[in-house]
PDB file of C-alpha atoms in Angstrom:
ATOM      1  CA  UNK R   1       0.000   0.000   0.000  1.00 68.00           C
ATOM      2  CA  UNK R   2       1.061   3.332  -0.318  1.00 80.00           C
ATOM      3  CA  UNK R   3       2.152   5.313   2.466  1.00 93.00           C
ATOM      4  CA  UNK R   4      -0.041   9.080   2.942  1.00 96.00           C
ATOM      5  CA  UNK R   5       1.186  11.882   0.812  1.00 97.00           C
ATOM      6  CA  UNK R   6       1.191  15.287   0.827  1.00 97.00           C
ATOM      7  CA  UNK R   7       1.788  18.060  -0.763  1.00 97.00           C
ATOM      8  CA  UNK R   8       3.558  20.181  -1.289  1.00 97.00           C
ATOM      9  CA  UNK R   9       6.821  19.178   0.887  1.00 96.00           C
ATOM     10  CA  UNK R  10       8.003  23.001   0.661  1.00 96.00           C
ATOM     11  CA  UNK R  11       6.696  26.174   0.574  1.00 96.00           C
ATOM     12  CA  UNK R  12       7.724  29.781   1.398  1.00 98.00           C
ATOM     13  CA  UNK R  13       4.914  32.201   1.885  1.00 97.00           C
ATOM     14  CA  UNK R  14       4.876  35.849   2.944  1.00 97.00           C
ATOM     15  CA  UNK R  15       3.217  37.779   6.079  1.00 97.00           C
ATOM     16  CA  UNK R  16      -0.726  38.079   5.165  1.00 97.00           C
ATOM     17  CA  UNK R  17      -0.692  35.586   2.581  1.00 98.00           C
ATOM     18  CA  UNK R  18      -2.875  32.264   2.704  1.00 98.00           C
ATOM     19  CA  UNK R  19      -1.598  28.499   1.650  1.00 98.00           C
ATOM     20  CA  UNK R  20      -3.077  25.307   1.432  1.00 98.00           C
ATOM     21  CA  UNK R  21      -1.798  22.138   2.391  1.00 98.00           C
ATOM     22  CA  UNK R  22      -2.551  18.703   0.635  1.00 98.00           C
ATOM     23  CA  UNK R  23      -2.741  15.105   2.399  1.00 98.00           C
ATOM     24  CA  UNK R  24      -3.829  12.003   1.035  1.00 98.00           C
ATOM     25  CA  UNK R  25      -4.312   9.191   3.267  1.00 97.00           C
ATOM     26  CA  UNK R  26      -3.308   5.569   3.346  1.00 96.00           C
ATOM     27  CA  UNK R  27      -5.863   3.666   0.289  1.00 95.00           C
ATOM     28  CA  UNK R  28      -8.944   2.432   3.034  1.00 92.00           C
ATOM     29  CA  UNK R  29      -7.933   4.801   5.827  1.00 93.00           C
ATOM     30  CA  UNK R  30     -10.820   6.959   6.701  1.00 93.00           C
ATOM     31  CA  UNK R  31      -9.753   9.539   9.691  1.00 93.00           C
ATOM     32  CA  UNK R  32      -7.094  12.355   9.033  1.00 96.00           C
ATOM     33  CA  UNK R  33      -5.344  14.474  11.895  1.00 95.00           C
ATOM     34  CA  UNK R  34      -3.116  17.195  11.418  1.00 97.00           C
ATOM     35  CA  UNK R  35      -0.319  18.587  13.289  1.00 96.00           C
ATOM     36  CA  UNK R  36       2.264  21.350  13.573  1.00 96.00           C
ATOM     37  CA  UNK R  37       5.559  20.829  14.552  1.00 94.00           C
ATOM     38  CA  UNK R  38       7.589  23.970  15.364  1.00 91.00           C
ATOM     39  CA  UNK R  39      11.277  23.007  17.672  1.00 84.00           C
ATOM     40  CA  UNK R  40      10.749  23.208  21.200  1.00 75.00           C
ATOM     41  CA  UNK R  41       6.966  22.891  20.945  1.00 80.00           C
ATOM     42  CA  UNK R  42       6.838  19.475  19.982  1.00 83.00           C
ATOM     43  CA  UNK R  43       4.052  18.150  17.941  1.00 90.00           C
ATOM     44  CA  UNK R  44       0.662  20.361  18.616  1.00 92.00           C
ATOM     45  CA  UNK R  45      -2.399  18.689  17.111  1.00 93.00           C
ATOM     46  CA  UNK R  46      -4.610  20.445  14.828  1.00 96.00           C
ATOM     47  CA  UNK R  47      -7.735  18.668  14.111  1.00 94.00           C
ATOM     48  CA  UNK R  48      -8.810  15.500  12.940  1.00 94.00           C
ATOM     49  CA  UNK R  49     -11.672  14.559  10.435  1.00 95.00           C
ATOM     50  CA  UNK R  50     -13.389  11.435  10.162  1.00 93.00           C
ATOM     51  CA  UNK R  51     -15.953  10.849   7.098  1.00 92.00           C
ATOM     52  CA  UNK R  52     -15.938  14.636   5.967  1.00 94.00           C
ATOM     53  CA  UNK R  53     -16.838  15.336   9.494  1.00 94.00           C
ATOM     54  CA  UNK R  54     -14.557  17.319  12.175  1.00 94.00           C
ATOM     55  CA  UNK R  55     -14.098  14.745  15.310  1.00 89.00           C
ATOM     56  CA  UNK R  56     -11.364  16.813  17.084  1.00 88.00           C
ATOM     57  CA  UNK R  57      -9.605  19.833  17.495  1.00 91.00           C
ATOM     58  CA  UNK R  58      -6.653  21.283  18.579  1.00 91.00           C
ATOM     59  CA  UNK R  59      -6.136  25.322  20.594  1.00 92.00           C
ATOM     60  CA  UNK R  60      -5.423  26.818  17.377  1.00 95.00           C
ATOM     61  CA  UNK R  61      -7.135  30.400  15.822  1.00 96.00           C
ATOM     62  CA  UNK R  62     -10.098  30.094  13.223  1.00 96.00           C
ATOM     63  CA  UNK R  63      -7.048  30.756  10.748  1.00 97.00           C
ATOM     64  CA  UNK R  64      -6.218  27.184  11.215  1.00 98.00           C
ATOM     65  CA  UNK R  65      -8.883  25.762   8.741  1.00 97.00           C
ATOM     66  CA  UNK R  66      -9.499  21.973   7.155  1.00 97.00           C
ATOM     67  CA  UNK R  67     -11.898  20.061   5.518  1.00 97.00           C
ATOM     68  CA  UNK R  68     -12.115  16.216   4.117  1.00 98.00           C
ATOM     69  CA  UNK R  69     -13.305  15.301   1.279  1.00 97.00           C
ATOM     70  CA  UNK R  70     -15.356  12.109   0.349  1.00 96.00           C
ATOM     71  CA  UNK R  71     -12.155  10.389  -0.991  1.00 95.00           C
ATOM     72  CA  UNK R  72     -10.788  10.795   2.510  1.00 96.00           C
ATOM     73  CA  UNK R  73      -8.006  13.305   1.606  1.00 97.00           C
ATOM     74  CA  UNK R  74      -8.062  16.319   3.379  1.00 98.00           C
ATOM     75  CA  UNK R  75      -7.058  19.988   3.084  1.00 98.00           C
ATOM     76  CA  UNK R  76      -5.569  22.580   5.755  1.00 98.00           C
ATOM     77  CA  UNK R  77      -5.438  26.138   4.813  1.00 98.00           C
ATOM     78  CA  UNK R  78      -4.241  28.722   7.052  1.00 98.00           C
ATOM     79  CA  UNK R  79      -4.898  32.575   6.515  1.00 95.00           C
ATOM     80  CA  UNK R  80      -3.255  35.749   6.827  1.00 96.00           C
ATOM     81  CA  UNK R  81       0.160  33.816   7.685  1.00 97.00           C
ATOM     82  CA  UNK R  82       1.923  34.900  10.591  1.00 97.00           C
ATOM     83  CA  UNK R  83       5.507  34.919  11.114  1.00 96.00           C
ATOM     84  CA  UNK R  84       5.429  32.064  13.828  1.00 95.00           C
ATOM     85  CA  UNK R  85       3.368  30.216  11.498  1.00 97.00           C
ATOM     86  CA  UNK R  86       6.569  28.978  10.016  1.00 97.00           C
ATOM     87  CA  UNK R  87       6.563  25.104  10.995  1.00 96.00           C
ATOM     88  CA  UNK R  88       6.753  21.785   9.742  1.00 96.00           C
ATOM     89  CA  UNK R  89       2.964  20.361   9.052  1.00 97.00           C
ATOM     90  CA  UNK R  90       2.385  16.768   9.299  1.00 96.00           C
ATOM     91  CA  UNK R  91      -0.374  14.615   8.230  1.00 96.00           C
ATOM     92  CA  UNK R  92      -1.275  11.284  10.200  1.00 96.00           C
ATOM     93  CA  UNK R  93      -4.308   8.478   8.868  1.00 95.00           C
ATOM     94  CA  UNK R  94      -5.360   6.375  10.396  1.00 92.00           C
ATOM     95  CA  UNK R  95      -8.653   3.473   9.787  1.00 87.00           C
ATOM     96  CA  UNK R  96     -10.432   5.618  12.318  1.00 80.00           C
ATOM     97  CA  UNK R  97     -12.451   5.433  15.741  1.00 75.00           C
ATOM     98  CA  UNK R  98     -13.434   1.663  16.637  1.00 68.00           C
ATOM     99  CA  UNK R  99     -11.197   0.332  14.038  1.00 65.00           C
ATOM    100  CA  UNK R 100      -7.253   0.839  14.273  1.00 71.00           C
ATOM    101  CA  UNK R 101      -6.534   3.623  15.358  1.00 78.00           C
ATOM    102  CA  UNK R 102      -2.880   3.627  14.506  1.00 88.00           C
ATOM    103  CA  UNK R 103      -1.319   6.404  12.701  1.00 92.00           C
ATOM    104  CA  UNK R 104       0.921   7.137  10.184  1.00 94.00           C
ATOM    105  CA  UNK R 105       2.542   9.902   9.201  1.00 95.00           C
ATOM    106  CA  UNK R 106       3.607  11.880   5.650  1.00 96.00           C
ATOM    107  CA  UNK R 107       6.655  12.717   5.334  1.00 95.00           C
ATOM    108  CA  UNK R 108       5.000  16.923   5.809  1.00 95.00           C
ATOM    109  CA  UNK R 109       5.351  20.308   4.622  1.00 97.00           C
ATOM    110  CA  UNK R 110       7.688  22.601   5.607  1.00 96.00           C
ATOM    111  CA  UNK R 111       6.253  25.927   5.483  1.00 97.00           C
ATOM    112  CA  UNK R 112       8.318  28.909   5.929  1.00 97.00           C
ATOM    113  CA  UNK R 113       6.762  32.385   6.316  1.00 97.00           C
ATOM    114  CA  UNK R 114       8.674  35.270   5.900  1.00 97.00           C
TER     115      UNK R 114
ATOM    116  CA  UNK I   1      -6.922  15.362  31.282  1.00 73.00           C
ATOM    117  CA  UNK I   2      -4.560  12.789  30.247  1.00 79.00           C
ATOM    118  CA  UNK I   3      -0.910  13.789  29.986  1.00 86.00           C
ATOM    119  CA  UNK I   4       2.396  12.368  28.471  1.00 91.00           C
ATOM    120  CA  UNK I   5       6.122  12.813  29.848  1.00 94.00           C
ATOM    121  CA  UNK I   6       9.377  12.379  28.767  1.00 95.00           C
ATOM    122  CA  UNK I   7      11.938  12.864  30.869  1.00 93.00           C
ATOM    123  CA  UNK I   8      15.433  14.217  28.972  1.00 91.00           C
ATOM    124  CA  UNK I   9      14.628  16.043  26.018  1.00 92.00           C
ATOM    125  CA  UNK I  10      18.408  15.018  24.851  1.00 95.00           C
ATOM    126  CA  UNK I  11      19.929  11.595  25.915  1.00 97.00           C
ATOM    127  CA  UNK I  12      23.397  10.713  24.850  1.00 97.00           C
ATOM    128  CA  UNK I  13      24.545   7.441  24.432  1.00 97.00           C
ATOM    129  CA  UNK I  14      27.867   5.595  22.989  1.00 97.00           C
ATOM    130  CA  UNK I  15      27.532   2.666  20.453  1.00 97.00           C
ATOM    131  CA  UNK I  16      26.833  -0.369  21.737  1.00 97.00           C
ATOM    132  CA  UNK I  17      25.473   0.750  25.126  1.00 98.00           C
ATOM    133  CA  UNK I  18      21.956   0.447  26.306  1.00 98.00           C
ATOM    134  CA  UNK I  19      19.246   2.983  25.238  1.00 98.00           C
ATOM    135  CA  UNK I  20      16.592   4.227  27.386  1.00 98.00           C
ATOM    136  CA  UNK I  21      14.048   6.696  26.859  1.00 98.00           C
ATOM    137  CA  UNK I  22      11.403   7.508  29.470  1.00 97.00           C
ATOM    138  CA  UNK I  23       8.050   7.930  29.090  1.00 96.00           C
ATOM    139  CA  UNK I  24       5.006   8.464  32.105  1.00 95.00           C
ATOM    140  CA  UNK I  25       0.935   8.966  31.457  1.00 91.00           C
ATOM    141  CA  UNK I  26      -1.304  10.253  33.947  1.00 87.00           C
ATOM    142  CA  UNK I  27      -4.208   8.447  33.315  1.00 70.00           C
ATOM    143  CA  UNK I  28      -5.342   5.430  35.762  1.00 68.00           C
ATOM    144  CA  UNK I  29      -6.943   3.988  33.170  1.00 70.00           C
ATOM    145  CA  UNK I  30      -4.070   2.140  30.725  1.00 64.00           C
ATOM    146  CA  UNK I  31      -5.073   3.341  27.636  1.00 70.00           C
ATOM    147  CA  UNK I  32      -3.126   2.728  24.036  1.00 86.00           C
ATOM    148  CA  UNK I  33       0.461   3.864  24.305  1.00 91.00           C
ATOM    149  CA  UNK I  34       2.677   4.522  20.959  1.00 94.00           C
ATOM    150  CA  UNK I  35       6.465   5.382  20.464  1.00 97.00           C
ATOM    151  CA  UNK I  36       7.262   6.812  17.248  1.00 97.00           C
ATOM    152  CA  UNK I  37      10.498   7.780  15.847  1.00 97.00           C
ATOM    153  CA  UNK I  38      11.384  11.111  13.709  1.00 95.00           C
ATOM    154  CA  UNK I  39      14.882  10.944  11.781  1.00 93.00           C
ATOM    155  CA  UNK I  40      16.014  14.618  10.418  1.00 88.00           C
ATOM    156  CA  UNK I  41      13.554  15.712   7.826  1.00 82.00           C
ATOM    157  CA  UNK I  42      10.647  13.547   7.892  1.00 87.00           C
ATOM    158  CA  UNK I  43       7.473  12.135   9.527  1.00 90.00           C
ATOM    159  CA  UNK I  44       6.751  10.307  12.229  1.00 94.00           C
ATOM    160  CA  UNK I  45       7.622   6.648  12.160  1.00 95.00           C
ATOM    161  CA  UNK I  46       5.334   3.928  14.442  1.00 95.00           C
ATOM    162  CA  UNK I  47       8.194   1.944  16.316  1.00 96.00           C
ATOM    163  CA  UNK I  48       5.499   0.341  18.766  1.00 95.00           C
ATOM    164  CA  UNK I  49       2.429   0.045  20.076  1.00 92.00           C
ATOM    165  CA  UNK I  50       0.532  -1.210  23.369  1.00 90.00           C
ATOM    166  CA  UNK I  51      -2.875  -2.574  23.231  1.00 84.00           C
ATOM    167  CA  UNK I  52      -3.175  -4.363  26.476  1.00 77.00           C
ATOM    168  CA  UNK I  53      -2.505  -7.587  24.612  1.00 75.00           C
ATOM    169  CA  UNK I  54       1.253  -7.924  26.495  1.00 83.00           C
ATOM    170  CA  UNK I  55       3.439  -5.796  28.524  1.00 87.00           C
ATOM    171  CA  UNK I  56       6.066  -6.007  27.151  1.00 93.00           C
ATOM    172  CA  UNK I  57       6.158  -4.583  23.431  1.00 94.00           C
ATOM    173  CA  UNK I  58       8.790  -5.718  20.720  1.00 95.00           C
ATOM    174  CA  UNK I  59       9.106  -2.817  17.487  1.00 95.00           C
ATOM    175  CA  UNK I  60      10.789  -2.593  15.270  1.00 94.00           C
ATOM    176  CA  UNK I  61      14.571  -1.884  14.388  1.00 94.00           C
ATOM    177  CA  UNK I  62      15.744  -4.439  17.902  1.00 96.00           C
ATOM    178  CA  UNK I  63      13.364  -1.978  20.309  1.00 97.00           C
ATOM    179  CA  UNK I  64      11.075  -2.592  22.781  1.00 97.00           C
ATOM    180  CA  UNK I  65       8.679  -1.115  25.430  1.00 97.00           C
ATOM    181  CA  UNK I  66       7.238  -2.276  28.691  1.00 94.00           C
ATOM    182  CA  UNK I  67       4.101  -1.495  29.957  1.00 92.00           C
ATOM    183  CA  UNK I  68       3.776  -0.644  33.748  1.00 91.00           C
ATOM    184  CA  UNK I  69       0.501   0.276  35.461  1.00 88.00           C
ATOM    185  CA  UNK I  70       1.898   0.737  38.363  1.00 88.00           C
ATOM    186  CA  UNK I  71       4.423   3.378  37.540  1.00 91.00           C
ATOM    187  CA  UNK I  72       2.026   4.817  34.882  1.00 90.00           C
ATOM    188  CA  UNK I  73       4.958   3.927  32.430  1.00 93.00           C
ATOM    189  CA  UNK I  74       6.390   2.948  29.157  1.00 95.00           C
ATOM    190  CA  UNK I  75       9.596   3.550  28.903  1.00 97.00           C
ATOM    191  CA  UNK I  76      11.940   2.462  25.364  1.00 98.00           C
ATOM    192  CA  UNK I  77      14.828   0.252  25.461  1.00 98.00           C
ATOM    193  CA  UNK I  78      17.051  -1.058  23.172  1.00 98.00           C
ATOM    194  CA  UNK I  79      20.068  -3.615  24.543  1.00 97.00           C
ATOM    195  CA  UNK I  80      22.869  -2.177  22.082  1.00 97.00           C
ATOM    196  CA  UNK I  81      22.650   1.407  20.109  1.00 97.00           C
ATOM    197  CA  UNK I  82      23.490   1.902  16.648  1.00 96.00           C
ATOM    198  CA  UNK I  83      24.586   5.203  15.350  1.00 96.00           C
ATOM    199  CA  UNK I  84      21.462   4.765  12.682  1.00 95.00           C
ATOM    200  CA  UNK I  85      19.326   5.190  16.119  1.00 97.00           C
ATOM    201  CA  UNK I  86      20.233   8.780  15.888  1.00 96.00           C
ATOM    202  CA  UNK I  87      16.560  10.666  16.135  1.00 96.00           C
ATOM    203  CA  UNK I  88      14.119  12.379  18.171  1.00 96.00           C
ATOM    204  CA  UNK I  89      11.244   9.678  19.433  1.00 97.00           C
ATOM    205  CA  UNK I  90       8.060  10.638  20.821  1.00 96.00           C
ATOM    206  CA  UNK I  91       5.651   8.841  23.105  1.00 95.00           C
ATOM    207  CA  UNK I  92       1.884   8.911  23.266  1.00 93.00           C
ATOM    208  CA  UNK I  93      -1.174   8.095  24.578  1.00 89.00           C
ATOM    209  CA  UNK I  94      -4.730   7.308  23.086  1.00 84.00           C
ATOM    210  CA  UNK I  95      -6.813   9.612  25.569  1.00 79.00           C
ATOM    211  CA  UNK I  96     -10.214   7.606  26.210  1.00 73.00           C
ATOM    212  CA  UNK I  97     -11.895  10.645  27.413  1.00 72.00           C
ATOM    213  CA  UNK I  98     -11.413  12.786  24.738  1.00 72.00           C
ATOM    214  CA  UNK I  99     -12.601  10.964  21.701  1.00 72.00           C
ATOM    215  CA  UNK I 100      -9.144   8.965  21.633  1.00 75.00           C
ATOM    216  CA  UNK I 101      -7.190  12.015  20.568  1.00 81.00           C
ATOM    217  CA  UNK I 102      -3.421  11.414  20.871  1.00 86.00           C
ATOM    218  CA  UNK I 103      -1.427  13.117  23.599  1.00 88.00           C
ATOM    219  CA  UNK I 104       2.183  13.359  22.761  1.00 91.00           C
ATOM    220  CA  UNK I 105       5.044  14.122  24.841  1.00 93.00           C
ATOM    221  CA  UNK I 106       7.339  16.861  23.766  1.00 92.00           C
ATOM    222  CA  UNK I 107      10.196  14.177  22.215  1.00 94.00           C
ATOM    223  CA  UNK I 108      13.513  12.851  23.065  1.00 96.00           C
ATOM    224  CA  UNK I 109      16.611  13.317  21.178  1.00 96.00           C
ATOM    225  CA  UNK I 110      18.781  10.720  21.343  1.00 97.00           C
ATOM    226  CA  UNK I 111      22.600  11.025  20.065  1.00 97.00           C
ATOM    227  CA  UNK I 112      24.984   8.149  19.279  1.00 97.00           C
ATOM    228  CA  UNK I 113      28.661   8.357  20.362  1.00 96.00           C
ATOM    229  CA  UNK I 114      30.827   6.463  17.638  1.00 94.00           C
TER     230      UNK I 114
END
């Protein structure tokens, strides 16, 4: 099987700009979570969609935005980038609640915001 | 809430010697418990996981985990290090009372002294 993808791995944005990240799960794999991983922070989760529907979410501002599609892949867009927006973004799927709820990760976008 | 630590955000360790990495929940209830390893540059990679099937967990790449309710912990061994250990590894914990979310603990960097 093929492992989740996304896209794109890099991207450098400017203050006030918007950018969308890509992730396509694991072929079955119905639940997608998102995180941001910044040094020193660790990994802070985002949100998580199951079946097109938001099942968690993370402390972050409404800028922080996703959505899942019927596919299962799943978008993140962030607006009006900040400066400490600048991270590494990972994408985790997983087979979802009752079923395994093991993740695994994309390899994730670096996103640099200048 | 539950809660994940890690004590030593940087352990150093010489070839061939024994790794350790610590890792304590809060939670009374024993719950799933993951370790995942990060090399430089890319996602999160599932070493092991604990599903109440055995306490003690073998992963992959000669490492293993032991559950321990009564020390609320699950710390990561590995008899001999090999400089391709060099990585940051993260613990965490499937939180039953909040839809299963993951809890992670902030990482531990672990070096490998030729």
């Amino acid at each position: 099987k093929a492992g989740v993808t996304q896209t794109p791995r890099y991207l450098i944005k400017t203050r006030g700009q918007q950018v969308t990240l890509s992730c396509s799960p694991i072929s079955g794999h119905r639940s997608v979570s998102w995180y941001q991983q910044t040094p020193g922070q660790g990994l802070q989760f985002l949100f998580e969609y199951f079946s097109e529907t938001q099942r968690n979410k993370g402390n972050f501002p409404g800028r922080f935005s996703g959505r899942q599609f019927s596919n299962s892949r799943s978008e993140m867009n962030v607006s009006t980038l900040e400066l400490g927006d600048s991270a590494l973004y990972l994408c985790a799927s997983s087979a979802g609640p009752g079923a395994d709820e093991t993740q695994y990760f994309g390899p994730g976008t670096r996103l640099l915001v200048l | 809430a539950q809660s994940v630590t890690q004590l030593g955000s940087h352990v150093s360790v010489s070839e061939g010697a024994l790794v350790l990495l610590r890792c304590n929940y809060s939670s009374s209830v024993p719950p799933y418990l993951f370790w995942y390893v990060q090399y430089p540059n890319q996602g999160l990679q599932l070493l092991l996981k604990y599903t109440s099937a055995a306490t003690l967990v073998k992963g992959i790449n000669g490492f293993e985990a032991e559950f321990k309710k009564s020390e609320t912990s699950f710390h990561l061994t590995k008899p001999s290090a090999h400089m391709s250990d060099a990585a940051e590894y993260f613990c965490a914990v499937s939180d039953p009372g909040n839809n299963r979310k993951l809890i992670w603990g902030l990482g531990t960097s672990l070096a490998v002294n030729p």
